[in-house]
Coordinates of C-alpha atoms and ligand atoms in Angstrom, one line a residue:
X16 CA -67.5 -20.4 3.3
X17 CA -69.1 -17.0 3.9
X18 CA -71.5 -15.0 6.3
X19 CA -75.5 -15.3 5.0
X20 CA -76.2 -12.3 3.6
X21 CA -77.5 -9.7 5.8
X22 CA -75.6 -10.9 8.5
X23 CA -75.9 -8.4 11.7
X24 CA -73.0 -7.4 12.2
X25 CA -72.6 -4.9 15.4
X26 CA -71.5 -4.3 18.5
X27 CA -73.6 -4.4 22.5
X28 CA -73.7 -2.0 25.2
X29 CA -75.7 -1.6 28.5
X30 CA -77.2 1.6 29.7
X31 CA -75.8 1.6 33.1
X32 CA -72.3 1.3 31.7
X33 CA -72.4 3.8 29.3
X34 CA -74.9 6.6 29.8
X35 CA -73.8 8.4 33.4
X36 CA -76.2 11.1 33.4
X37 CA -77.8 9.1 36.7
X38 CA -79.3 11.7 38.1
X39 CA -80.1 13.8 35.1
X40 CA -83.8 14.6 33.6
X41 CA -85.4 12.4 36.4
X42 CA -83.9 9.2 36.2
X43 CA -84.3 7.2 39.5
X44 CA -81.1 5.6 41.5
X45 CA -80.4 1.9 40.0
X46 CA -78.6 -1.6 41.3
X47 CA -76.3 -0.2 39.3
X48 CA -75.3 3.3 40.9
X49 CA -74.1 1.5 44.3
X50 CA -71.9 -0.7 42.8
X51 CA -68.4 0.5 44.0
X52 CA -64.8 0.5 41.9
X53 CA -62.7 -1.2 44.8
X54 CA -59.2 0.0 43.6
X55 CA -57.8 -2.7 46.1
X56 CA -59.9 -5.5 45.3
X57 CA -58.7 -8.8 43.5
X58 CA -60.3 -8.9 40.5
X59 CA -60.2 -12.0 39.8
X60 CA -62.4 -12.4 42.8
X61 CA -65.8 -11.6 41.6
X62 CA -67.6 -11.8 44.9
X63 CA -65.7 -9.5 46.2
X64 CA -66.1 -7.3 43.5
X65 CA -69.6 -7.3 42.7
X66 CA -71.1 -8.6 46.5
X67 CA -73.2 -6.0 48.4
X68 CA -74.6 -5.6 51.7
X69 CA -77.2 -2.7 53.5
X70 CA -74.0 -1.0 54.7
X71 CA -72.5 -0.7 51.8
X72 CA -76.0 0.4 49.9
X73 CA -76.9 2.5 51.9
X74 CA -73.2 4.5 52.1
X75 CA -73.6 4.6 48.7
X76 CA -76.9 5.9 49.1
X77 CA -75.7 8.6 50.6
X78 CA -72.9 9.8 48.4
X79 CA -73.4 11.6 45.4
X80 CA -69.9 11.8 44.4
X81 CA -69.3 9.5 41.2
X82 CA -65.8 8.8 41.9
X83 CA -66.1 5.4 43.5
X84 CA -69.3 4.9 41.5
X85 CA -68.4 4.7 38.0
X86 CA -71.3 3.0 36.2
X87 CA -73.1 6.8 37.7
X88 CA -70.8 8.6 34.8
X89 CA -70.6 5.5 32.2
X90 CA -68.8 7.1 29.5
X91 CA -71.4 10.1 29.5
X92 CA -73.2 8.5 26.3
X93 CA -76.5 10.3 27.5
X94 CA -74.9 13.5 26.1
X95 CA -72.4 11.7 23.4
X96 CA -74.8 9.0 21.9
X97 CA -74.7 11.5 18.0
X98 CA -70.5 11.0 18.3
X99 CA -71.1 7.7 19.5
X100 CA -73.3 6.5 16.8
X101 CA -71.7 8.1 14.0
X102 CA -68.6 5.6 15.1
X103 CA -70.3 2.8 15.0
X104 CA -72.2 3.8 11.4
X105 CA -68.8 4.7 10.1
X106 CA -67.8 0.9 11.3
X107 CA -70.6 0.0 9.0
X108 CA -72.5 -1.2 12.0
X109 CA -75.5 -3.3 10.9
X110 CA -77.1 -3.4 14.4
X111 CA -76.3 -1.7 18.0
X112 CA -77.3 -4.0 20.8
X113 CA -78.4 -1.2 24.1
X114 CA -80.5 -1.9 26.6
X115 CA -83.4 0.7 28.0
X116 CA -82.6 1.9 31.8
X117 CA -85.6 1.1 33.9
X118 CA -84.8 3.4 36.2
X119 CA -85.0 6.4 33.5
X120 CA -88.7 5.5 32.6
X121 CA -89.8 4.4 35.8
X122 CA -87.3 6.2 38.6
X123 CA -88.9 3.6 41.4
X124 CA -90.5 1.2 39.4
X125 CA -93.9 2.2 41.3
X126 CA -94.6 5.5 39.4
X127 CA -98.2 5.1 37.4
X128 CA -96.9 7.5 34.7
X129 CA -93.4 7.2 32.6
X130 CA -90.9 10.3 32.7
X131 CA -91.1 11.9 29.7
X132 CA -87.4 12.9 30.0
X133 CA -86.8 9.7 30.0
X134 CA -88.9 8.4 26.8
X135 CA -87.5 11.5 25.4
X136 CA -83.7 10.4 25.1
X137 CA -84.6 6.6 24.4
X138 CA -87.1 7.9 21.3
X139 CA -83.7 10.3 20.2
X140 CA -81.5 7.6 19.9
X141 CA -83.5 5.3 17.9
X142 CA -84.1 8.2 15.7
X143 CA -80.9 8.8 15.1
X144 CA -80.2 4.6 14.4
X145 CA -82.6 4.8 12.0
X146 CA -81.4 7.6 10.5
X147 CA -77.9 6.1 10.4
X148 CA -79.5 2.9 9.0
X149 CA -78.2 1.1 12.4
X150 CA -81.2 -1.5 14.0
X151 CA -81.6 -1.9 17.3
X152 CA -81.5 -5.2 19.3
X153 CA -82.7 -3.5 22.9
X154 CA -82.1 -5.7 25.9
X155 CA -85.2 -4.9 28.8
X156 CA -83.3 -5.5 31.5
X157 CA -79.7 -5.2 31.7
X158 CA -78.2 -5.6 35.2
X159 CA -80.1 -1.8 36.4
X160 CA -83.2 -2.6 38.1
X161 CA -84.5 0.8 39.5
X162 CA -83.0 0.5 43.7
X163 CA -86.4 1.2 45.2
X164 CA -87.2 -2.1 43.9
X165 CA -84.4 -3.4 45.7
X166 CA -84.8 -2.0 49.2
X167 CA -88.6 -2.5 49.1
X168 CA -89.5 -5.7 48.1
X169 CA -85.7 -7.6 47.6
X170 CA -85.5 -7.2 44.0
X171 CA -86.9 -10.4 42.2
X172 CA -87.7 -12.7 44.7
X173 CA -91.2 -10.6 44.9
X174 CA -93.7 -11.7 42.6
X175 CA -94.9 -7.9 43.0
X176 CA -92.0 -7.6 40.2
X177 CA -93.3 -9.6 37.4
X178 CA -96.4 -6.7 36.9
X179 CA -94.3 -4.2 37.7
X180 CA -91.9 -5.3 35.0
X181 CA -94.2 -5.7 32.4
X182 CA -96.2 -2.1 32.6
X183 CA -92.4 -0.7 32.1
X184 CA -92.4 -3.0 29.0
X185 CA -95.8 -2.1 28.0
X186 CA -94.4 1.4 28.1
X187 CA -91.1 0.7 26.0
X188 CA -93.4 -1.7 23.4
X189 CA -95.4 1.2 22.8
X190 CA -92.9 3.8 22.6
X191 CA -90.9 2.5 20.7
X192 CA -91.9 -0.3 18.7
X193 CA -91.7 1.4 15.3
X194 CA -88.2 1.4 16.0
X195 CA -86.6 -1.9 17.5
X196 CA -87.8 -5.4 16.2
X197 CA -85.6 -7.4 18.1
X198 CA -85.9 -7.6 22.0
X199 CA -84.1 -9.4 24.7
X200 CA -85.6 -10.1 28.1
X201 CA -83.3 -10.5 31.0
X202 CA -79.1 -10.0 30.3
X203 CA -77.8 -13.2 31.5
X204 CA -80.6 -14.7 33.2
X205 CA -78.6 -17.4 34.9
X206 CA -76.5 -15.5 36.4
X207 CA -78.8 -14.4 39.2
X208 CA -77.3 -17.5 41.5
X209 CA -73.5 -15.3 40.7
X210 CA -74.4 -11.9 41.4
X211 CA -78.3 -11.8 42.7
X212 CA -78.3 -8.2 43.4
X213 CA -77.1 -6.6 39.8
X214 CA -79.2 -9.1 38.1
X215 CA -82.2 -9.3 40.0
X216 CA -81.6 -6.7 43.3
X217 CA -81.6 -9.3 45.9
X218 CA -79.9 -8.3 49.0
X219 CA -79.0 -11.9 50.6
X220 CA -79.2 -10.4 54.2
X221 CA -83.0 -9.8 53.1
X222 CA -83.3 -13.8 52.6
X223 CA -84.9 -14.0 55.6
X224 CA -87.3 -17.2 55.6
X225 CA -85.4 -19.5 52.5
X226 CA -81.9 -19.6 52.0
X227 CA -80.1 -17.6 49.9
X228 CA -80.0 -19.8 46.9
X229 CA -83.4 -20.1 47.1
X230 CA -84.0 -16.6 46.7
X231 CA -82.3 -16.7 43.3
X232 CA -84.2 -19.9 42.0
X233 CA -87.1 -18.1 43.3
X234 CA -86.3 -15.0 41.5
X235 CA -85.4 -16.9 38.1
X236 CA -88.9 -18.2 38.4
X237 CA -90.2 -14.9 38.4
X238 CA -88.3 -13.7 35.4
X239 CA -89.2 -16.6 33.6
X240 CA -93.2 -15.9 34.1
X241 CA -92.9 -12.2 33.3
X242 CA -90.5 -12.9 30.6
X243 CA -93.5 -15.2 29.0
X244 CA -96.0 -11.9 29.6
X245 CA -93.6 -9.8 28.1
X246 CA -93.5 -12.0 24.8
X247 CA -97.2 -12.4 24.9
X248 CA -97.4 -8.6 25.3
X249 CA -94.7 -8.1 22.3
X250 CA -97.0 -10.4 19.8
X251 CA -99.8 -8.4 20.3
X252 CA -98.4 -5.2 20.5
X253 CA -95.4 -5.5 18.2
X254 CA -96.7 -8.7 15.8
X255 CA -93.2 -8.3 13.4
X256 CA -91.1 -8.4 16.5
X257 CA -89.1 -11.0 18.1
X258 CA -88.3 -12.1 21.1
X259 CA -84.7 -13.5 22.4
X260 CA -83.3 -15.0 25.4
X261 CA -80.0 -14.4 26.9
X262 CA -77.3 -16.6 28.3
X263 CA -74.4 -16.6 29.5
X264 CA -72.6 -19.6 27.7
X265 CA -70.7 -21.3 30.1
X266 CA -69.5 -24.5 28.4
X267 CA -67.7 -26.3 30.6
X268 CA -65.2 -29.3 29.5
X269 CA -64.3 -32.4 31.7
X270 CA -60.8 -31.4 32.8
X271 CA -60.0 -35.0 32.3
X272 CA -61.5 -38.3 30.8
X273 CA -62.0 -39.7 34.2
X274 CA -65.7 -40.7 34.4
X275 CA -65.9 -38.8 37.8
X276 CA -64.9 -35.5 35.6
X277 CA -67.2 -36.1 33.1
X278 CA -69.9 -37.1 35.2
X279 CA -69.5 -33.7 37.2
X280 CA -69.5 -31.6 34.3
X281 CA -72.7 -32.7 32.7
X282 CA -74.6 -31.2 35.9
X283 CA -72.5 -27.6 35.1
X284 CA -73.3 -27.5 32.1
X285 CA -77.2 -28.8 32.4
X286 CA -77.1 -26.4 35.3
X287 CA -76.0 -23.2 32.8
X288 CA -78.6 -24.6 30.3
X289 CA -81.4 -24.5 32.6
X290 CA -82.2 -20.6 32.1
X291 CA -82.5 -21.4 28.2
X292 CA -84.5 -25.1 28.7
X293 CA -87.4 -23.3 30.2
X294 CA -87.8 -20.6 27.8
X295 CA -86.9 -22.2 24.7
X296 CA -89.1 -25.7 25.8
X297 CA -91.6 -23.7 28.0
X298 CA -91.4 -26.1 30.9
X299 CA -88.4 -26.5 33.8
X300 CA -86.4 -29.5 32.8
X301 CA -86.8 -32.7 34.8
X302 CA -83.5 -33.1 35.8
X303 CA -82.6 -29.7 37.2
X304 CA -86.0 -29.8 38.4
X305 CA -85.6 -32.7 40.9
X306 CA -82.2 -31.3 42.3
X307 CA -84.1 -28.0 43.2
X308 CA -86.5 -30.4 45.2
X309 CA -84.0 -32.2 46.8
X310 CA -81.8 -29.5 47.9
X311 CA -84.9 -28.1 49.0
X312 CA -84.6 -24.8 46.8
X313 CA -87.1 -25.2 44.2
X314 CA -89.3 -22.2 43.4
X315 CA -93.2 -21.7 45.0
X316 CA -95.6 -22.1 41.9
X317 CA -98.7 -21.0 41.0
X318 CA -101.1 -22.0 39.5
X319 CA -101.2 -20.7 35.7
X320 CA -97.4 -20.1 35.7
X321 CA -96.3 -23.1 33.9
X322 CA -99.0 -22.8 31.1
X323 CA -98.0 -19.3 30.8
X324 CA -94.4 -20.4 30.2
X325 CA -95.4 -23.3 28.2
X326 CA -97.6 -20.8 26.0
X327 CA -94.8 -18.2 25.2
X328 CA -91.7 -19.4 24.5
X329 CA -88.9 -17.3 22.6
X330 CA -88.2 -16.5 19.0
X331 CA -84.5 -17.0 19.0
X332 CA -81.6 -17.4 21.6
X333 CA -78.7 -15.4 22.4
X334 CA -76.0 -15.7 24.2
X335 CA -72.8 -13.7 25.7
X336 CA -69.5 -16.0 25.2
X337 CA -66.1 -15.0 26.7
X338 CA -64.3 -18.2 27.7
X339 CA -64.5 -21.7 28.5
X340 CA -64.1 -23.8 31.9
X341 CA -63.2 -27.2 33.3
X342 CA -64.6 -29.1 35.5
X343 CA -62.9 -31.7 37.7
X344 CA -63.7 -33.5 41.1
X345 CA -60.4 -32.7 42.4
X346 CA -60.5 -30.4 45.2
X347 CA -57.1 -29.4 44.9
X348 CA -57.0 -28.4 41.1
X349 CA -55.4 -25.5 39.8
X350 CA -58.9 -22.4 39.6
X351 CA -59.2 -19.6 37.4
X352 CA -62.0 -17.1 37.2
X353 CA -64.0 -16.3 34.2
X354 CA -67.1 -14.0 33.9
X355 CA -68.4 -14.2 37.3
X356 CA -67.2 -17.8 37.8
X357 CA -64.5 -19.7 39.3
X358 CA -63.8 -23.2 37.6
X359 CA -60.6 -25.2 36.8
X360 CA -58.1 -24.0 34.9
X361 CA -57.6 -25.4 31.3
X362 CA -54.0 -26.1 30.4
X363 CA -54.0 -25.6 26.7
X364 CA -55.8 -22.4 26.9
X365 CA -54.1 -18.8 27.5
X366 CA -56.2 -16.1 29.7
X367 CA -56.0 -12.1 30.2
X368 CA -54.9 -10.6 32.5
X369 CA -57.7 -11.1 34.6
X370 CA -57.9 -14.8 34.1
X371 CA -60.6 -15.6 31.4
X372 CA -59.5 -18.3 29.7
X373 CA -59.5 -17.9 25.7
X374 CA -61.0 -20.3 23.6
X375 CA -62.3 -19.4 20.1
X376 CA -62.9 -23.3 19.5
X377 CA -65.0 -23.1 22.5
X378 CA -67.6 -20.8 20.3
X379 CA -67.7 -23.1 17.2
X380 CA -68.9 -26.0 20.4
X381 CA -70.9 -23.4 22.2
X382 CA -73.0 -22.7 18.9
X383 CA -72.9 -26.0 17.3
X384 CA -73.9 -27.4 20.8
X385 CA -77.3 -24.6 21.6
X386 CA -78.3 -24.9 18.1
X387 CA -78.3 -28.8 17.8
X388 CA -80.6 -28.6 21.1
X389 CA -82.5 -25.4 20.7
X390 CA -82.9 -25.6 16.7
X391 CA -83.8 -21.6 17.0
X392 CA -81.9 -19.0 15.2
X393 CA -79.0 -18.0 17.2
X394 CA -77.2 -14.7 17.7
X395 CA -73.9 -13.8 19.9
X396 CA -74.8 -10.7 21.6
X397 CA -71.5 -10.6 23.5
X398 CA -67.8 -12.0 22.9
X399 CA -64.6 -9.9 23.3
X400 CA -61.5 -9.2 25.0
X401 CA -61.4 -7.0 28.0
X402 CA -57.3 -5.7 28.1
X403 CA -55.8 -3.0 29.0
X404 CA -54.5 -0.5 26.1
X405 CA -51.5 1.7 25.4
X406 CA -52.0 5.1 23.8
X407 CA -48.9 5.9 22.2
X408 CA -47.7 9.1 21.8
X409 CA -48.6 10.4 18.7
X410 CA -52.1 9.2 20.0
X411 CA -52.6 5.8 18.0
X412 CA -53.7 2.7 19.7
X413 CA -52.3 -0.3 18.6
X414 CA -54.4 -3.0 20.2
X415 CA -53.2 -6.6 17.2
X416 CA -54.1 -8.4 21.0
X417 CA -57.7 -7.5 20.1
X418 CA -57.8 -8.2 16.4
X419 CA -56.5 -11.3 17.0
X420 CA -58.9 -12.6 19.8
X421 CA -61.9 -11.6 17.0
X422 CA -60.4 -13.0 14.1
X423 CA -59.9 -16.4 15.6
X424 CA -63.2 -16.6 17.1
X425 CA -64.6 -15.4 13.9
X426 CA -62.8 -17.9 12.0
X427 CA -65.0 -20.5 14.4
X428 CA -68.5 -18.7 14.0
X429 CA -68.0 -18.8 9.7
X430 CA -67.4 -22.6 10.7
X431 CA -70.5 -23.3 12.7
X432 CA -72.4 -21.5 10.0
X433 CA -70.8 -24.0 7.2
X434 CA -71.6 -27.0 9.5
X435 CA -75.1 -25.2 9.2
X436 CA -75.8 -23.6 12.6
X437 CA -78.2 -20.7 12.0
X438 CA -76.8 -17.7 13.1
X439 CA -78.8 -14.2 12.8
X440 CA -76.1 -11.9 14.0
X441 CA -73.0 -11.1 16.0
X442 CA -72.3 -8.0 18.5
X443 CA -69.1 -7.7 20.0
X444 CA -68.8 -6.7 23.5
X445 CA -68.1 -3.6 23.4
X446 CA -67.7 -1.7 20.5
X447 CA -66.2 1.3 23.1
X448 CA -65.1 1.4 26.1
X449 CA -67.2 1.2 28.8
X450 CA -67.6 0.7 32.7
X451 CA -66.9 -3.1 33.4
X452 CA -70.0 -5.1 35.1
X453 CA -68.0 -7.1 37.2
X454 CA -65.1 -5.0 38.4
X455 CA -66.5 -1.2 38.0
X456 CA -63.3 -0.4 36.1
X457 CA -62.4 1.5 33.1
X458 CA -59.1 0.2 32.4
X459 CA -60.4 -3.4 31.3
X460 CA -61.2 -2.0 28.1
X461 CA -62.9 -4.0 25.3
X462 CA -63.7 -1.4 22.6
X463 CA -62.5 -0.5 19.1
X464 CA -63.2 2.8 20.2
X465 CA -61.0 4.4 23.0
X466 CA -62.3 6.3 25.7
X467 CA -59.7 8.7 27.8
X468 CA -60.9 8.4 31.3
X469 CA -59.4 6.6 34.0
X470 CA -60.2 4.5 37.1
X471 CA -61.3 7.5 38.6
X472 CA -63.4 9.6 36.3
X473 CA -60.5 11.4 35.4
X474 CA -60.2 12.1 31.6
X475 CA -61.1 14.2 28.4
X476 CA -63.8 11.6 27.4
X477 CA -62.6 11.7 24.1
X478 CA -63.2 9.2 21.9
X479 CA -60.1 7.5 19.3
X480 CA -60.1 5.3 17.0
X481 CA -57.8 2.1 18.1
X482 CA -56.3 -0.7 14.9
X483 CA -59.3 -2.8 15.8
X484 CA -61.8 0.0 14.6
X485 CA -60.1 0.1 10.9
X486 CA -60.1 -4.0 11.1
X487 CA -63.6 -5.2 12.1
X488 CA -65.1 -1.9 9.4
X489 CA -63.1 -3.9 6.5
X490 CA -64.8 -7.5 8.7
X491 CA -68.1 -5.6 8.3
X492 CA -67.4 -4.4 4.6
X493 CA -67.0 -7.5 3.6
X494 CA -68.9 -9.6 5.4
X495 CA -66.8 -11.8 7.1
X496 CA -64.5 -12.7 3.8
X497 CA -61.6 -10.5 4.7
X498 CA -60.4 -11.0 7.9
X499 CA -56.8 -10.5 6.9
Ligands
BG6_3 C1 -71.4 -9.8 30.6 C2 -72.3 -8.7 30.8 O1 -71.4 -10.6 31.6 O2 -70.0 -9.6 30.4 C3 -71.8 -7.3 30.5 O3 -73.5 -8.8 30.2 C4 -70.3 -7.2 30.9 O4 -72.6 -6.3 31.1 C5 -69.5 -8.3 30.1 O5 -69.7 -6.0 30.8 C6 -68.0 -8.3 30.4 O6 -67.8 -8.4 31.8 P1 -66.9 -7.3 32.6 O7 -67.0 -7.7 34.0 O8 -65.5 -7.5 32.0 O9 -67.5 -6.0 32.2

């Protein structure tokens, strides 16, 4: 059993959780710069964690202090990236999933020319990737839609977004296609009905005339029109690129035979696999369709969108994979939150500290399970553990917890490959640490890098090398066959 050779291995980051510098060289405020650390908040309570509302924008608005607002100083990438990347070379990286910050080309979204500033850093890096022999996989939009976009026209559920969108893609196409081959559209496209505003900047109090919900379906519909521009636009601008989806893979499991159970988890899961249905079959599934219609939440149409969809579907798929769920009609059984979802707890699985369940079997289902239905090239663009870490004192980092999440869910991915799933890469999340998406903290740390800075900002910034680091370069070095 072995990895195919030139497997990518790598590791993924965002822009808004790593670069800080959010007010530097004339990068616009993002969804991403008002969302607050809460150092009392459950976090295992992701709505109170990552839910918004005007007052709470527009406080934030009005702060520039970054204390409270972490993802404003990331891990100050913007001024780190050459130590940064060296890291990840000297990992053996293959390929370095980052995202491009809207808000740094287009600081409204509404501007008719790009910062130059802005093109300026983006153009560095990859430079410096190639130079390092690292590729890119660059994800377009990664939960930090510029906030103007936001306030003015509530985020995605405008269909004003879809062009404005695609001229900032135009932009990053022509920039910087000699550089990246492999783009992703939207960063976990489904979960816009979990988190609308850091996904698609919907502020629910806007949901004036529909409900809620169907401001997010509405929104997905958007995304899922300019996503099919955006590939269109790629194949003629780009034509040795390729285009990927991205989802978060929620596989649920029945929490017991009863039919009931089973019956209930079908609809989860066909409910998670919606996002990928329409852009891998280009055209909403029948099913999932006809519950929209019922619940009286199904997207406005028109006319040309659904050939447009049809016409431009994706290359491959990706997805981000962190745990598994059960599912149960039982109103009374035992919950437990996973990445931005609550669903019932499994009793044969472990979970962190802050709940996610951990199932490396789950991956070998998850990718035996898209690639049976998809038959596209698939690639993990997220799995990790998000812990807590000791430095000890002579400064090492001894994080076994970490190499042992990877190795068993590695040990599943080399299976799916044997059963013959095809699989194009894997990037763990996150090679360093970084600012967490859901809880805007620094302590849940996932990397094989270690970054000193606390809750608070406070911190050298310094970057160390944890075990994990010396383990996943001797993964990389040998492609998967020593694991040991
Ligand atoms: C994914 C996101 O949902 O999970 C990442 O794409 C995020 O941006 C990752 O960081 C882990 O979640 P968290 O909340 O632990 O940062």
């Amino acid at each position: 059993m072995s990895f195919p050779n030139g497997f990518l291995w790598g590791g993924a980051v965002a822009a808004n959780q790593v670069e800080g510098a959010w007010d530097v060289d004339g990068r616009g405020m993002s969804v991403a710069d008002v969302a607050q650390y809460r150092p009392d908040a459950d976090v295992k309570d992701y709505k109170a964690t990552t839910g918004v509302s005007m007052e709470n924008i527009n406080r934030a608005i009005a702060e520039k202090d970054t204390t409270y607002y972490p993802k404003r100083r990331g891990i100050d990438f913007y001024h780190r990236y050459k130590e940064d990347l060296a890291l990840f070379a000297e990992m053996g990286f293959k390929v370095l999933r980052l995202s491009i910050a809207w808000s740094r080309i287009f600081p409204t979204g509404e501007e008719d020319e790009p910062n130059e500033k802005g093109l300026a850093f983006y153009r560095d890096v990859f430079e410096e990737m190639k130079q390092l022999h690292i590729q890119p996989i660059v994800t377009l939009s990664h939960y930090e839609m510029p906030l103007a976009l936001a306030l003015k026209y509530n985020g995605w559920t405008d269909r004003r977004l879809i062009d404005l969108f695609v001229k900032f893609c135009t932009v990053c196409f022509e920039h910087f296609g000699e550089y990246v081959k492999l783009w992703l559209n939207f960063n976990e496209i489904d979960s816009i009905i979990r988190h609308p505003f850091i996904t698609a900047g919907i502020i629910p109090e806007l949901c004036e005339e529909r409900d809620d919900l169907a401001c997010c379906y509405q929104a997905a519909h958007h995304q899922f029109v300019a996503g099919a521009k955006v590939t269109k636009l790629m194949r003629e601008m780009i034509p040795d690129a390729k285009m990927g989806l991205m989802l978060t893979k929620l596989t649920t499991y029945p929490n017991t035979c009863a039919p009931g159970d089973v019956a209930a988890t079908q609809k989860k899961n066909l409910e998670n696999l919606f996002y990928a249905d329409v852009q891998v079959f280009g055209e909403y599934p029948r099913l999932v369709l006809k519950d929209l219609e019922h619940r009286g939440i199904a997207p406005i149409m028109e006319e040309g969108d659904l050939a447009l969809i049809r016409e431009n579907t994706v290359d491959f798929v990706s997805f981000s994979y962190y745990m598994t769920m059960t599912e149960s009609v039982d109103p009374n059984a035992e919950r437990t939150p996973g990445n931005t979802v609550l669903g019932v707890k499994n009793p044969y699985l472990p979970s962190s500290e802050w709940g996610w369940q951990i199932d490396p079997v789950g991956l070998r289902v998850s990718l035996i399970e898209l690639y049976d239905r998809y038959k596209k090239p698939l690639f993990i663009v997220e799995n990790g553990l998000g812990m807590r870490d000791t430095v000890e004192e002579d400064g090492s980092i001894h994080d076994n917890y970490r190499i042992d999440y990877f190795r068993k869910h590695f040990k599943e991915m080399e299976a799916a490959v044997d059963e013959g799933v095809e699989l194009m890469g894997y990037t763990s999340w996150a090679p360093i640490d970084l600012i967490s998406a859901g809880t805007n903290q620094m302590s849940k740390r996932y990397g094989f890098i270690y970054v000193d800075q606390d809750d608070l900002g406070n911190g050298t910034l310094d970057r160390t090398k944890k075990d994990s680091f010396y383990w996943y370069q001797k993964v990389i070095a040998t492609n998967g066959r020593d694991m040991g």
